[in-house]
CSV table of C-alpha atoms in Angstrom, one decimal:
chain,number,residue,atom,x,y,z
A,122,MET,CA,195.7,264.4,188.7
A,123,MET,CA,195.2,268.0,187.6
A,124,VAL,CA,191.8,268.6,185.9
A,125,ARG,CA,191.7,270.9,182.8
A,126,ARG,CA,188.3,272.5,182.1
A,127,VAL,CA,187.1,272.6,178.6
A,128,LEU,CA,184.1,274.7,177.6
A,129,ILE,CA,182.0,273.8,174.5
A,130,ALA,CA,179.6,276.7,173.7
A,131,THR,CA,177.3,278.0,171.1
A,132,LEU,CA,178.3,281.4,169.8
A,133,TYR,CA,176.5,284.5,168.5
A,134,GLY,CA,177.1,287.3,170.9
A,135,ALA,CA,180.4,287.3,172.8
A,136,GLU,CA,179.3,288.3,176.3
A,137,PRO,CA,177.7,285.1,177.5
A,138,VAL,CA,180.7,283.1,176.3
A,139,LEU,CA,183.2,285.5,178.0
A,140,MET,CA,181.1,285.3,181.2
A,141,ALA,CA,181.2,281.5,181.1
A,142,ILE,CA,184.9,281.4,180.5
A,143,ALA,CA,185.5,283.9,183.4
A,144,ARG,CA,183.4,281.9,185.8
A,145,LEU,CA,184.8,278.5,184.9
A,146,GLY,CA,188.4,279.3,184.5
A,147,VAL,CA,188.7,277.1,181.5
A,148,GLU,CA,191.9,276.3,179.5
A,149,ARG,CA,190.3,275.4,176.2
A,150,VAL,CA,187.1,276.6,174.5
A,151,VAL,CA,185.4,275.1,171.5
A,152,LEU,CA,182.8,277.5,169.9
A,153,LEU,CA,180.0,276.2,167.6
A,154,ILE,CA,179.9,278.6,164.6
A,155,ASP,CA,178.0,278.6,161.3
A,156,HIS,CA,179.6,277.2,158.1
A,157,LYS,CA,179.5,280.8,156.9
A,158,PRO,CA,179.6,283.0,160.0
A,159,ASP,CA,177.7,286.4,159.6
A,160,LYS,CA,179.3,289.7,160.6
A,161,ILE,CA,178.1,289.5,164.2
A,162,GLN,CA,179.3,286.0,164.8
A,163,GLN,CA,182.6,286.7,163.2
A,164,GLU,CA,183.1,289.9,165.3
A,165,SER,CA,182.1,287.9,168.5
A,166,LEU,CA,184.7,285.3,167.6
A,167,GLU,CA,187.4,287.9,167.1
A,168,LYS,CA,186.5,289.7,170.3
A,169,ILE,CA,186.9,286.4,172.3
A,170,LYS,CA,190.2,285.6,170.6
A,171,THR,CA,191.5,289.1,171.2
A,172,SER,CA,190.4,289.1,174.9
A,173,LEU,CA,191.6,285.6,175.8
A,174,GLY,CA,193.6,284.2,172.9
A,175,LYS,CA,196.8,284.1,174.7
A,176,ALA,CA,195.5,282.7,178.0
A,177,VAL,CA,192.9,280.3,176.6
A,178,LYS,CA,193.1,278.0,173.6
A,179,ILE,CA,190.2,279.0,171.3
A,180,GLU,CA,188.9,276.5,168.7
A,181,THR,CA,185.9,276.5,166.5
A,182,LEU,CA,183.5,273.7,165.3
A,183,LYS,CA,181.6,274.5,162.1
A,184,THR,CA,178.1,273.0,162.1
A,185,SER,CA,174.8,273.3,160.2
A,186,ASN,CA,172.4,275.9,161.4
A,187,TYR,CA,169.3,273.8,161.6
A,188,ASP,CA,170.2,270.1,161.2
A,189,ILE,CA,170.0,269.0,164.9
A,190,VAL,CA,171.2,265.5,164.2
A,191,GLU,CA,174.3,266.8,162.4
A,192,ILE,CA,175.0,269.3,165.2
A,193,ALA,CA,174.6,266.6,167.9
A,194,SER,CA,176.8,264.1,165.9
A,195,LYS,CA,179.6,266.6,165.5
A,196,CYS,CA,179.4,267.6,169.2
A,197,VAL,CA,179.4,263.9,170.3
A,198,GLU,CA,182.6,263.3,168.1
A,199,LEU,CA,184.2,266.3,169.8
A,200,ILE,CA,183.2,265.1,173.3
A,201,ASP,CA,184.6,261.6,172.5
A,202,LEU,CA,188.0,263.2,171.9
A,203,LYS,CA,188.1,264.3,175.5
A,204,ALA,CA,191.5,263.6,177.2
A,205,LYS,CA,191.5,261.8,180.6
A,206,ASP,CA,192.5,264.9,182.5
A,207,GLU,CA,189.8,267.1,180.8
A,208,GLU,CA,186.4,268.1,182.4
A,209,ILE,CA,183.8,269.1,179.8
A,210,HIS,CA,181.4,272.0,180.5
A,211,VAL,CA,178.6,273.0,178.1
A,212,ASN,CA,177.1,276.4,177.7
A,213,ILE,CA,174.1,277.0,175.5
A,214,THR,CA,173.4,280.7,176.1
A,215,SER,CA,174.5,282.3,172.9
A,216,GLY,CA,173.7,281.4,169.3
A,217,ARG,CA,170.8,279.7,167.4
A,218,LYS,CA,168.3,277.7,169.4
A,219,THR,CA,168.8,274.7,167.0
A,220,LYS,CA,172.6,274.7,167.7
A,221,ALA,CA,171.9,274.9,171.5
A,222,ILE,CA,169.4,272.0,171.2
A,223,GLY,CA,171.9,269.9,169.2
A,224,LEU,CA,174.7,270.6,171.7
A,225,LEU,CA,172.3,269.8,174.6
A,226,PHE,CA,171.4,266.4,173.0
A,227,ALA,CA,175.1,265.7,172.5
A,228,ALA,CA,175.6,266.3,176.3
A,229,TYR,CA,172.7,263.9,177.0
A,230,ALA,CA,174.3,261.3,174.7
A,231,ARG,CA,177.6,261.6,176.5
A,232,HIS,CA,176.1,262.2,180.0
A,233,ASP,CA,179.1,260.6,181.8
A,234,TYR,CA,181.6,262.9,180.1
A,235,VAL,CA,179.9,266.3,180.8
A,236,ALA,CA,180.3,267.9,184.2
A,237,LYS,CA,177.8,270.8,183.9
A,238,ILE,CA,175.4,272.3,181.4
A,239,SER,CA,174.8,276.0,181.9
A,240,TYR,CA,172.7,278.9,180.6
A,241,TYR,CA,173.0,282.5,181.5
A,242,PRO,CA,169.6,284.3,181.3
A,243,GLU,CA,170.1,287.8,179.8
A,244,GLU,CA,167.1,289.3,181.6
A,245,GLN,CA,168.4,288.6,185.1
A,246,GLU,CA,170.2,291.6,186.6
A,247,GLU,CA,172.5,289.6,188.8
A,248,LYS,CA,173.5,287.2,185.9
A,249,GLU,CA,172.7,284.1,187.9
A,250,VAL,CA,173.7,280.9,186.2
A,251,VAL,CA,171.0,278.4,185.4
A,252,TYR,CA,172.4,274.8,185.5
A,253,LEU,CA,170.4,272.4,183.4
A,254,PRO,CA,169.9,268.8,184.4
A,255,ARG,CA,172.4,266.4,183.0
A,256,LEU,CA,169.9,264.0,181.6
A,257,SER,CA,170.8,260.7,179.8
A,258,PHE,CA,169.0,258.7,177.1
A,259,LYS,CA,169.7,255.5,179.1
A,260,LEU,CA,168.9,252.9,176.5
A,261,THR,CA,168.6,249.3,177.4
A,262,LYS,CA,170.7,246.7,175.5
A,263,SER,CA,167.5,245.7,173.6
A,264,GLU,CA,166.7,249.3,172.7
A,265,LYS,CA,170.3,249.8,171.4
A,266,MET,CA,170.0,246.7,169.3
A,267,ILE,CA,166.7,247.9,167.7
A,268,LEU,CA,168.0,251.4,167.0
A,269,GLU,CA,171.2,250.1,165.5
A,270,ALA,CA,169.2,247.7,163.2
A,271,LEU,CA,166.9,250.6,162.1
A,272,GLU,CA,169.9,252.8,161.4
A,273,LYS,CA,171.3,250.1,159.0
A,274,GLY,CA,168.1,248.9,157.3
A,275,LYS,CA,164.4,249.3,156.6
A,276,TYR,CA,161.8,247.1,158.2
A,277,ARG,CA,158.1,247.0,157.1
A,278,ASN,CA,156.9,245.6,160.4
A,279,ILE,CA,157.9,244.1,163.7
A,280,LYS,CA,158.0,240.5,162.2
A,281,ASP,CA,160.6,241.7,159.7
A,282,LEU,CA,162.6,243.3,162.5
A,283,SER,CA,162.5,240.2,164.7
A,284,LYS,CA,164.4,238.3,162.0
A,285,LYS,CA,167.3,240.8,162.5
A,286,VAL,CA,167.1,241.4,166.2
A,287,LYS,CA,167.6,238.4,168.4
A,288,LEU,CA,165.0,239.0,171.0
A,289,SER,CA,161.9,237.2,172.2
A,290,THR,CA,158.7,238.4,170.8
A,291,ALA,CA,157.6,239.7,174.2
A,292,MET,CA,160.9,241.6,174.7
A,293,LEU,CA,160.8,243.0,171.2
A,294,TYR,CA,157.2,244.3,171.5
A,295,ARG,CA,158.0,245.9,175.0
A,296,ALA,CA,161.1,247.6,173.6
A,297,ILE,CA,159.3,248.9,170.6
A,298,ASP,CA,156.5,250.3,172.8
A,299,ASP,CA,159.2,252.0,175.0
A,300,LEU,CA,161.0,253.4,172.0
A,301,LYS,CA,157.8,254.8,170.5
A,302,ASP,CA,156.9,256.3,173.9
A,303,LYS,CA,160.3,258.1,173.9
A,304,ASP,CA,159.7,259.3,170.3
A,305,PHE,CA,162.8,257.4,169.1
A,306,ILE,CA,160.9,255.5,166.5
A,307,THR,CA,157.6,255.7,164.6
A,308,VAL,CA,155.6,252.7,163.6
A,309,ASP,CA,153.3,253.8,160.8
A,310,GLY,CA,153.4,251.5,157.8
A,311,GLU,CA,157.0,250.7,158.5
A,312,ILE,CA,159.3,251.1,161.5
A,313,THR,CA,161.3,254.3,161.2
A,314,LEU,CA,164.1,255.9,163.2
A,315,THR,CA,163.3,259.5,164.2
A,316,ASP,CA,165.9,262.3,164.5
A,317,ALA,CA,165.7,261.8,168.3
A,318,GLY,CA,166.4,258.1,167.8
A,319,LYS,CA,169.4,258.9,165.6
A,320,ILE,CA,170.8,261.2,168.3
A,321,ALA,CA,170.0,258.7,171.2
A,322,ARG,CA,172.1,256.0,169.6
A,323,LEU,CA,175.2,258.2,169.0
């Protein structure tokens, strides 16, 4: 089966994106842009479309500038639409750091769907590519159950939560400790899902 490469990239300046497209030989590019792109971002988008518009399918995904959970959620939805013959590549060089972090977290949430995560340091003369590790949130079944319960409701304490989640007390406490250690939940007065926890359960 022929593999079609897809690049999902943050965008501000055009050069890092053009470099990634040239190196990867992609057929489709999805660029993360602001809801209201400023002049530089708009000019960069036009430059990419003008340079490659006929050879490469260029799409955009409008996201928040600073809401990392929203950025990650939209990127996960995009990755989930991947066709069987597509290979996803992620580039986080250009654009806002918050967008890069949101896209990076989406790649972690869909670890099995992403082939490579790359960054092109501007200060390097030879423009060497830095490949970032393809990490995964790797939640256990118990952890997934707890995060899902916390997403749907509020729990004042572990006893309240135990009524919803069908786990032994020992397993529940162990899973809660692991989730706290990963910063996916906080247990301070009530048990609360953190932004990291919201992203991990996507």
